[in-house]
PDB file of C-alpha atoms and ligand atoms in Angstrom:
ATOM      1  CA  MET C   1      67.982 108.809 111.184  1.00 63.00           C
ATOM      2  CA  ALA C   2      70.462 109.151 108.375  1.00 83.00           C
ATOM      3  CA  LEU C   3      74.065 109.093 109.370  1.00 90.00           C
ATOM      4  CA  ILE C   4      74.977 111.546 106.678  1.00 93.00           C
ATOM      5  CA  SER C   5      72.775 114.044 104.603  1.00 95.00           C
ATOM      6  CA  LEU C   6      73.923 116.017 101.665  1.00 96.00           C
ATOM      7  CA  THR C   7      71.456 118.801 100.810  1.00 97.00           C
ATOM      8  CA  ASP C   8      71.646 120.839  97.646  1.00 98.00           C
ATOM      9  CA  VAL C   9      75.418 120.501  97.627  1.00 97.00           C
ATOM     10  CA  VAL C  10      77.023 122.674  94.844  1.00 98.00           C
ATOM     11  CA  LYS C  11      80.767 122.545  94.130  1.00 98.00           C
ATOM     12  CA  LYS C  12      82.307 124.930  91.540  1.00 97.00           C
ATOM     13  CA  TYR C  13      85.962 125.098  90.732  1.00 95.00           C
ATOM     14  CA  ALA C  14      87.782 127.939  88.987  1.00 92.00           C
ATOM     15  CA  ALA C  15      89.591 126.576  85.902  1.00 87.00           C
ATOM     16  CA  GLY C  16      91.431 129.513  84.436  1.00 89.00           C
ATOM     17  CA  LYS C  17      88.939 132.079  83.524  1.00 89.00           C
ATOM     18  CA  GLN C  18      86.175 129.593  83.384  1.00 93.00           C
ATOM     19  CA  GLU C  19      84.147 127.936  86.203  1.00 94.00           C
ATOM     20  CA  VAL C  20      83.562 124.146  86.364  1.00 94.00           C
ATOM     21  CA  THR C  21      80.480 122.990  88.144  1.00 97.00           C
ATOM     22  CA  ALA C  22      81.619 119.601  89.606  1.00 97.00           C
ATOM     23  CA  LEU C  23      78.450 119.157  91.725  1.00 98.00           C
ATOM     24  CA  ASP C  24      75.202 120.882  90.719  1.00 98.00           C
ATOM     25  CA  GLY C  25      72.885 120.628  93.750  1.00 98.00           C
ATOM     26  CA  ILE C  26      73.094 117.029  95.029  1.00 98.00           C
ATOM     27  CA  SER C  27      70.988 115.641  97.736  1.00 97.00           C
ATOM     28  CA  PHE C  28      71.057 112.226  99.291  1.00 96.00           C
ATOM     29  CA  ASP C  29      71.205 110.434 102.628  1.00 95.00           C
ATOM     30  CA  ILE C  30      73.586 107.616 103.824  1.00 94.00           C
ATOM     31  CA  GLY C  31      72.474 105.180 106.508  1.00 91.00           C
ATOM     32  CA  ALA C  32      74.763 103.830 109.186  1.00 89.00           C
ATOM     33  CA  ARG C  33      75.554 100.148 108.707  1.00 91.00           C
ATOM     34  CA  LYS C  34      74.649 100.428 105.040  1.00 95.00           C
ATOM     35  CA  LEU C  35      76.669  99.799 101.841  1.00 97.00           C
ATOM     36  CA  THR C  36      76.049 102.695  99.515  1.00 97.00           C
ATOM     37  CA  ILE C  37      77.396 102.521  95.972  1.00 97.00           C
ATOM     38  CA  VAL C  38      78.015 105.874  94.045  1.00 97.00           C
ATOM     39  CA  LEU C  39      77.858 105.121  90.350  1.00 97.00           C
ATOM     40  CA  GLY C  40      78.565 107.307  87.370  1.00 95.00           C
ATOM     41  CA  PRO C  41      80.846 107.911  84.386  1.00 93.00           C
ATOM     42  CA  SER C  42      84.212 109.696  84.609  1.00 92.00           C
ATOM     43  CA  GLY C  43      83.717 113.366  85.293  1.00 94.00           C
ATOM     44  CA  SER C  44      80.254 112.961  86.778  1.00 96.00           C
ATOM     45  CA  GLY C  45      81.244 114.247  90.224  1.00 97.00           C
ATOM     46  CA  LYS C  46      81.853 111.016  92.191  1.00 96.00           C
ATOM     47  CA  SER C  47      85.291 111.966  93.714  1.00 94.00           C
ATOM     48  CA  THR C  48      84.129 115.449  94.442  1.00 96.00           C
ATOM     49  CA  ALA C  49      81.226 113.990  96.359  1.00 96.00           C
ATOM     50  CA  LEU C  50      83.500 111.597  98.153  1.00 95.00           C
ATOM     51  CA  ASN C  51      85.713 114.544  99.188  1.00 94.00           C
ATOM     52  CA  MET C  52      82.740 116.457 100.546  1.00 94.00           C
ATOM     53  CA  LEU C  53      81.555 113.343 102.656  1.00 95.00           C
ATOM     54  CA  GLY C  54      85.247 112.906 103.890  1.00 95.00           C
ATOM     55  CA  GLY C  55      85.687 116.543 104.992  1.00 94.00           C
ATOM     56  CA  MET C  56      88.617 117.018 102.424  1.00 94.00           C
ATOM     57  CA  ASP C  57      86.724 119.707 100.578  1.00 93.00           C
ATOM     58  CA  THR C  58      83.873 122.073 101.374  1.00 93.00           C
ATOM     59  CA  PRO C  59      80.795 122.879  99.253  1.00 96.00           C
ATOM     60  CA  THR C  60      80.340 126.196  97.407  1.00 97.00           C
ATOM     61  CA  SER C  61      76.775 125.969  98.762  1.00 97.00           C
ATOM     62  CA  GLY C  62      74.518 123.517 100.397  1.00 97.00           C
ATOM     63  CA  THR C  63      75.118 121.389 103.533  1.00 96.00           C
ATOM     64  CA  VAL C  64      76.730 118.119 104.584  1.00 96.00           C
ATOM     65  CA  ARG C  65      75.529 116.851 107.918  1.00 95.00           C
ATOM     66  CA  VAL C  66      76.975 113.883 109.839  1.00 91.00           C
ATOM     67  CA  THR C  67      74.902 112.780 112.727  1.00 86.00           C
ATOM     68  CA  GLY C  68      73.151 116.133 112.676  1.00 86.00           C
ATOM     69  CA  LYS C  69      76.369 118.173 112.775  1.00 92.00           C
ATOM     70  CA  GLU C  70      77.111 120.450 109.840  1.00 94.00           C
ATOM     71  CA  VAL C  71      80.522 119.386 108.537  1.00 93.00           C
ATOM     72  CA  SER C  72      80.296 121.984 105.827  1.00 88.00           C
ATOM     73  CA  ARG C  73      80.520 124.744 108.542  1.00 91.00           C
ATOM     74  CA  PHE C  74      83.321 123.094 110.480  1.00 95.00           C
ATOM     75  CA  SER C  75      86.527 125.049 111.205  1.00 94.00           C
ATOM     76  CA  ASP C  76      89.748 123.695 109.885  1.00 93.00           C
ATOM     77  CA  LYS C  77      90.437 122.169 113.302  1.00 95.00           C
ATOM     78  CA  GLU C  78      87.034 120.539 113.489  1.00 95.00           C
ATOM     79  CA  LEU C  79      87.592 119.162 109.919  1.00 94.00           C
ATOM     80  CA  THR C  80      90.993 117.770 110.965  1.00 93.00           C
ATOM     81  CA  ALA C  81      89.380 116.015 113.934  1.00 92.00           C
ATOM     82  CA  TYR C  82      86.640 114.736 111.762  1.00 94.00           C
ATOM     83  CA  ARG C  83      88.856 113.301 109.081  1.00 93.00           C
ATOM     84  CA  ARG C  84      91.185 111.765 111.745  1.00 92.00           C
ATOM     85  CA  ASP C  85      88.555 110.209 114.043  1.00 92.00           C
ATOM     86  CA  GLN C  86      85.552 109.431 111.884  1.00 93.00           C
ATOM     87  CA  VAL C  87      86.537 108.784 108.363  1.00 95.00           C
ATOM     88  CA  GLY C  88      88.447 105.918 106.804  1.00 96.00           C
ATOM     89  CA  PHE C  89      89.673 106.141 103.179  1.00 96.00           C
ATOM     90  CA  VAL C  90      90.445 103.447 100.730  1.00 97.00           C
ATOM     91  CA  PHE C  91      92.097 104.283  97.356  1.00 95.00           C
ATOM     92  CA  GLN C  92      92.234 102.528  93.981  1.00 94.00           C
ATOM     93  CA  HIS C  93      96.021 102.100  94.208  1.00 95.00           C
ATOM     94  CA  TYR C  94      96.114 101.180  97.865  1.00 97.00           C
ATOM     95  CA  ASN C  95      98.653 104.048  98.799  1.00 96.00           C
ATOM     96  CA  LEU C  96     100.667 101.845 101.171  1.00 97.00           C
ATOM     97  CA  ILE C  97     104.119 103.063 102.270  1.00 97.00           C
ATOM     98  CA  PRO C  98     106.548 100.653 100.541  1.00 97.00           C
ATOM     99  CA  ASN C  99     109.274 100.571 103.262  1.00 98.00           C
ATOM    100  CA  LEU C 100     106.876  99.884 106.171  1.00 98.00           C
ATOM    101  CA  THR C 101     105.331  96.507 107.020  1.00 98.00           C
ATOM    102  CA  ALA C 102     101.761  95.680 106.852  1.00 98.00           C
ATOM    103  CA  ALA C 103     101.398  96.177 110.652  1.00 98.00           C
ATOM    104  CA  GLU C 104     103.230  99.516 110.466  1.00 97.00           C
ATOM    105  CA  ASN C 105     101.076 100.750 107.584  1.00 97.00           C
ATOM    106  CA  VAL C 106      97.982  99.851 109.557  1.00 97.00           C
ATOM    107  CA  GLY C 107      99.278 101.476 112.664  1.00 95.00           C
ATOM    108  CA  ILE C 108      99.630 104.860 110.823  1.00 92.00           C
ATOM    109  CA  GLY C 109      95.861 104.939 110.204  1.00 82.00           C
ATOM    110  CA  ALA C 110      94.926 104.783 113.771  1.00 84.00           C
ATOM    111  CA  GLN C 111      97.836 106.392 115.564  1.00 84.00           C
ATOM    112  CA  TYR C 112      95.844 109.341 116.910  1.00 82.00           C
ATOM    113  CA  ALA C 113      92.471 107.537 117.336  1.00 83.00           C
ATOM    114  CA  LYS C 114      90.872 106.570 120.705  1.00 82.00           C
ATOM    115  CA  ASP C 115      89.725 103.035 121.068  1.00 86.00           C
ATOM    116  CA  ALA C 116      91.456 101.877 117.913  1.00 93.00           C
ATOM    117  CA  MET C 117      92.080  98.166 116.944  1.00 95.00           C
ATOM    118  CA  THR C 118      95.662  97.000 117.222  1.00 96.00           C
ATOM    119  CA  PRO C 119      97.376  96.384 113.820  1.00 97.00           C
ATOM    120  CA  SER C 120      97.039  92.629 114.364  1.00 97.00           C
ATOM    121  CA  GLN C 121      93.336  92.887 115.164  1.00 97.00           C
ATOM    122  CA  ALA C 122      92.718  94.982 112.157  1.00 97.00           C
ATOM    123  CA  LEU C 123      94.763  92.630 109.867  1.00 97.00           C
ATOM    124  CA  GLU C 124      92.916  89.581 111.300  1.00 97.00           C
ATOM    125  CA  SER C 125      89.551  91.244 110.592  1.00 96.00           C
ATOM    126  CA  VAL C 126      90.447  91.471 106.900  1.00 97.00           C
ATOM    127  CA  GLY C 127      91.737  87.892 106.683  1.00 96.00           C
ATOM    128  CA  LEU C 128      95.475  88.670 106.915  1.00 97.00           C
ATOM    129  CA  SER C 129      96.537  87.154 110.241  1.00 96.00           C
ATOM    130  CA  GLY C 130     100.262  86.402 110.259  1.00 96.00           C
ATOM    131  CA  ARG C 131     101.154  88.909 107.555  1.00 97.00           C
ATOM    132  CA  GLU C 132     102.008  91.612 110.064  1.00 98.00           C
ATOM    133  CA  ARG C 133     105.692  91.676 109.052  1.00 98.00           C
ATOM    134  CA  SER C 134     105.188  91.533 105.214  1.00 98.00           C
ATOM    135  CA  PHE C 135     106.203  94.543 103.125  1.00 98.00           C
ATOM    136  CA  PRO C 136     103.748  95.658 100.361  1.00 98.00           C
ATOM    137  CA  SER C 137     106.109  94.144  97.674  1.00 98.00           C
ATOM    138  CA  GLU C 138     105.654  90.733  99.315  1.00 98.00           C
ATOM    139  CA  LEU C 139     101.868  90.984  98.941  1.00 98.00           C
ATOM    140  CA  SER C 140      99.402  90.498  95.974  1.00 97.00           C
ATOM    141  CA  GLY C 141      97.200  93.402  94.846  1.00 96.00           C
ATOM    142  CA  GLY C 142      94.260  92.015  96.702  1.00 96.00           C
ATOM    143  CA  GLN C 143      96.308  91.590  99.910  1.00 97.00           C
ATOM    144  CA  MET C 144      97.608  95.155  99.613  1.00 98.00           C
ATOM    145  CA  GLN C 145      94.064  96.382  99.313  1.00 97.00           C
ATOM    146  CA  ARG C 146      93.177  94.398 102.441  1.00 97.00           C
ATOM    147  CA  VAL C 147      95.990  96.005 104.315  1.00 98.00           C
ATOM    148  CA  ALA C 148      94.707  99.412 103.057  1.00 98.00           C
ATOM    149  CA  ILE C 149      91.227  98.484 104.300  1.00 98.00           C
ATOM    150  CA  ALA C 150      92.655  97.336 107.717  1.00 97.00           C
ATOM    151  CA  ARG C 151      94.407 100.718 107.924  1.00 97.00           C
ATOM    152  CA  ALA C 152      91.173 102.584 107.248  1.00 97.00           C
ATOM    153  CA  ILE C 153      88.897 100.638 109.777  1.00 97.00           C
ATOM    154  CA  ALA C 154      91.437 100.238 112.600  1.00 97.00           C
ATOM    155  CA  LYS C 155      90.125 103.497 114.097  1.00 95.00           C
ATOM    156  CA  ARG C 156      86.610 102.095 113.856  1.00 95.00           C
ATOM    157  CA  PRO C 157      85.381 105.153 111.621  1.00 95.00           C
ATOM    158  CA  GLN C 158      81.697 106.048 111.313  1.00 94.00           C
ATOM    159  CA  LEU C 159      82.257 106.319 107.617  1.00 95.00           C
ATOM    160  CA  LEU C 160      84.491 104.242 105.204  1.00 97.00           C
ATOM    161  CA  LEU C 161      85.008 105.922 101.874  1.00 97.00           C
ATOM    162  CA  CYS C 162      86.361 103.738  99.108  1.00 97.00           C
ATOM    163  CA  ASP C 163      87.246 105.330  95.714  1.00 96.00           C
ATOM    164  CA  GLU C 164      87.235 102.626  92.995  1.00 95.00           C
ATOM    165  CA  PRO C 165      88.663 100.000  95.429  1.00 96.00           C
ATOM    166  CA  THR C 166      88.546  97.169  92.910  1.00 95.00           C
ATOM    167  CA  GLY C 167      89.710  99.305  89.938  1.00 92.00           C
ATOM    168  CA  ALA C 168      93.199  97.906  89.870  1.00 92.00           C
ATOM    169  CA  LEU C 169      92.218  94.279  90.605  1.00 93.00           C
ATOM    170  CA  ASP C 170      91.159  91.240  88.581  1.00 93.00           C
ATOM    171  CA  SER C 171      87.536  90.188  88.831  1.00 92.00           C
ATOM    172  CA  GLY C 172      88.064  87.346  91.311  1.00 92.00           C
ATOM    173  CA  THR C 173      90.105  89.521  93.726  1.00 94.00           C
ATOM    174  CA  GLY C 174      87.811  92.437  93.147  1.00 94.00           C
ATOM    175  CA  ARG C 175      84.845  90.288  94.226  1.00 94.00           C
ATOM    176  CA  SER C 176      86.584  89.228  97.447  1.00 94.00           C
ATOM    177  CA  VAL C 177      87.361  92.910  98.329  1.00 95.00           C
ATOM    178  CA  ILE C 178      83.696  93.903  97.714  1.00 96.00           C
ATOM    179  CA  GLU C 179      82.590  90.946  99.883  1.00 96.00           C
ATOM    180  CA  LEU C 180      84.963  92.272 102.608  1.00 96.00           C
ATOM    181  CA  LEU C 181      83.456  95.811 102.370  1.00 97.00           C
ATOM    182  CA  ARG C 182      79.850  94.274 102.442  1.00 96.00           C
ATOM    183  CA  SER C 183      80.715  92.393 105.636  1.00 96.00           C
ATOM    184  CA  ILE C 184      82.148  95.491 107.219  1.00 97.00           C
ATOM    185  CA  ALA C 185      78.895  97.287 106.651  1.00 96.00           C
ATOM    186  CA  ASP C 186      76.946  94.222 107.980  1.00 95.00           C
ATOM    187  CA  THR C 187      78.990  93.547 111.097  1.00 95.00           C
ATOM    188  CA  THR C 188      80.259  96.935 112.313  1.00 94.00           C
ATOM    189  CA  GLU C 189      78.651 100.357 112.993  1.00 91.00           C
ATOM    190  CA  THR C 190      80.493 101.795 109.971  1.00 94.00           C
ATOM    191  CA  ALA C 191      78.708 103.105 106.895  1.00 95.00           C
ATOM    192  CA  VAL C 192      80.534 102.037 103.731  1.00 97.00           C
ATOM    193  CA  VAL C 193      80.487 104.142 100.552  1.00 97.00           C
ATOM    194  CA  VAL C 194      81.993 102.747  97.368  1.00 97.00           C
ATOM    195  CA  VAL C 195      82.539 104.892  94.367  1.00 96.00           C
ATOM    196  CA  THR C 196      82.713 102.801  91.133  1.00 94.00           C
ATOM    197  CA  HIS C 197      81.928 102.922  87.410  1.00 88.00           C
ATOM    198  CA  ASN C 198      81.230  99.183  87.530  1.00 90.00           C
ATOM    199  CA  ALA C 199      77.379  98.985  87.573  1.00 91.00           C
ATOM    200  CA  SER C 200      77.374  95.240  88.570  1.00 91.00           C
ATOM    201  CA  ILE C 201      78.610  96.190  92.042  1.00 93.00           C
ATOM    202  CA  ALA C 202      75.564  98.233  92.620  1.00 93.00           C
ATOM    203  CA  GLN C 203      73.564  94.991  92.918  1.00 93.00           C
ATOM    204  CA  ILE C 204      75.136  94.095  96.275  1.00 94.00           C
ATOM    205  CA  GLY C 205      74.641  97.477  97.854  1.00 96.00           C
ATOM    206  CA  ASP C 206      71.780  98.651 100.124  1.00 96.00           C
ATOM    207  CA  ALA C 207      71.447 101.841  98.133  1.00 96.00           C
ATOM    208  CA  THR C 208      72.820 103.214  94.804  1.00 96.00           C
ATOM    209  CA  VAL C 209      73.271 106.857  93.976  1.00 97.00           C
ATOM    210  CA  THR C 210      73.838 107.456  90.266  1.00 97.00           C
ATOM    211  CA  LEU C 211      75.551 110.730  89.322  1.00 97.00           C
ATOM    212  CA  HIS C 212      75.570 112.370  85.907  1.00 97.00           C
ATOM    213  CA  ASP C 213      77.056 115.762  85.114  1.00 97.00           C
ATOM    214  CA  GLY C 214      77.088 116.719  88.746  1.00 98.00           C
ATOM    215  CA  GLN C 215      73.464 115.805  89.443  1.00 98.00           C
ATOM    216  CA  VAL C 216      71.735 112.829  91.068  1.00 98.00           C
ATOM    217  CA  GLN C 217      70.279 110.951  88.164  1.00 97.00           C
ATOM    218  CA  ALA C 218      68.784 108.239  90.323  1.00 96.00           C
ATOM    219  CA  HIS C 219      68.768 107.108  94.037  1.00 96.00           C
ATOM    220  CA  VAL C 220      67.549 103.672  94.445  1.00 95.00           C
ATOM    221  CA  GLU C 221      67.237 101.674  97.738  1.00 94.00           C
ATOM    222  CA  ASN C 222      67.837  97.968  97.272  1.00 93.00           C
ATOM    223  CA  GLN C 223      65.775  95.792  99.736  1.00 92.00           C
ATOM    224  CA  THR C 224      67.191  92.540  98.520  1.00 92.00           C
ATOM    225  CA  PRO C 225      70.975  93.029  97.817  1.00 93.00           C
ATOM    226  CA  LYS C 226      72.522  90.180  95.868  1.00 92.00           C
ATOM    227  CA  SER C 227      75.461  88.165  97.215  1.00 90.00           C
ATOM    228  CA  VAL C 228      78.808  88.699  95.484  1.00 89.00           C
ATOM    229  CA  GLU C 229      78.588  85.206  93.862  1.00 88.00           C
ATOM    230  CA  GLU C 230      75.281  86.084  92.175  1.00 89.00           C
ATOM    231  CA  ILE C 231      76.518  88.983  90.171  1.00 88.00           C
ATOM    232  CA  ASP C 232      78.340  89.148  86.784  1.00 85.00           C
ATOM    233  CA  TRP C 233      81.403  91.383  87.130  1.00 82.00           C
TER     234      TRP C 233
HETATM  235  P1  LIG Q   1      84.604 111.667  88.733  1.00 53.94           P
HETATM  236  O1  LIG Q   1      85.158 111.290  90.088  1.00 53.94           O
HETATM  237  O2  LIG Q   1      83.131 111.187  88.538  1.00 53.94           O
HETATM  238  O3  LIG Q   1      85.386 111.279  87.584  1.00 53.94           O
HETATM  239  P2  LIG Q   1      85.184 114.346  89.497  1.00 53.94           P
HETATM  240  O4  LIG Q   1      84.501 114.607  90.802  1.00 53.94           O
HETATM  241  O5  LIG Q   1      86.660 114.045  89.634  1.00 53.94           O
HETATM  242  O6  LIG Q   1      84.427 113.237  88.633  1.00 53.94           O
HETATM  243  O7  LIG Q   1      85.093 115.638  88.587  1.00 53.94           O
HETATM  244  C1  LIG Q   1      83.865 116.217  88.195  1.00 53.94           C
HETATM  245  C2  LIG Q   1      84.175 117.519  87.355  1.00 53.94           C
HETATM  246  O8  LIG Q   1      84.812 118.522  88.132  1.00 53.94           O
HETATM  247  C3  LIG Q   1      85.103 117.199  86.194  1.00 53.94           C
HETATM  248  O9  LIG Q   1      84.620 118.011  85.075  1.00 53.94           O
HETATM  249  C4  LIG Q   1      86.393 117.588  86.711  1.00 53.94           C
HETATM  250  O10 LIG Q   1      87.261 118.056  85.614  1.00 53.94           O
HETATM  251  C5  LIG Q   1      86.070 118.806  87.608  1.00 53.94           C
HETATM  252  N1  LIG Q   1      87.026 119.038  88.756  1.00 53.94           N
HETATM  253  C6  LIG Q   1      87.226 118.195  89.744  1.00 53.94           C
HETATM  254  N2  LIG Q   1      88.134 118.548  90.588  1.00 53.94           N
HETATM  255  C7  LIG Q   1      88.567 119.853  90.048  1.00 53.94           C
HETATM  256  C8  LIG Q   1      89.561 120.873  90.521  1.00 53.94           C
HETATM  257  N3  LIG Q   1      90.238 120.632  91.621  1.00 53.94           N
HETATM  258  N4  LIG Q   1      89.603 121.899  89.667  1.00 53.94           N
HETATM  259  C9  LIG Q   1      88.918 122.050  88.516  1.00 53.94           C
HETATM  260  N5  LIG Q   1      87.986 121.177  88.189  1.00 53.94           N
HETATM  261  C10 LIG Q   1      87.882 120.091  88.789  1.00 53.94           C
END
């Protein structure tokens, strides 16, 4: 069974007197333990789709189901619990708190979650053992993104949503971050969704959803994902 199903999801925003249709009836499934890549040019609806998956926004019509439960009908209280317990979020610019250490930043992500990893465990799982006491300013961009990933996965979320996670990184560092996200999908129960405009990244995913003008232009399952070393960046 799919972990997540979007069915005919429409999202319209009021922009002054006009209405903008950010999502125009999208449907696709996301499997547990899969790496799903959402591709598309700027303005195609990627961030809006990610916000629907993460319970940060609700559809104008259509349904978002997670393990059979209809997130799109959750009350505010249920949405808060869903975001807190089941969703990890990784941003392009890391969004770490500059005056907190790596361990403290990671601790924030899991402070209300049951059965969370300790900050040290989470940092170890992203290859940053021993950096608990480092401040963001003492870390490279790739290391900061690893701290942000540790913060997102410490609560062992069902769903890890990543919005352009390599957008601010050079190609070598970006590759190693994508490799880490691939290994999270392979070795944990978490479904990983990566939004990007870099089509090369799609080759290492288990599935690619391509959006265009708020619609699903293509949805391709990839039986033989490539390794990160095999792709051009
Ligand atoms: P992408 O992430 O692919 O760049 P978005 O999901 O951010 O695309 O945006 C899709 C469309 O919806 C764009 O035309 C954008 O301007 C519009 N949009 C997104 N969020 C809002 C909002 N809060 N209010 C009005 N329009 C919005």
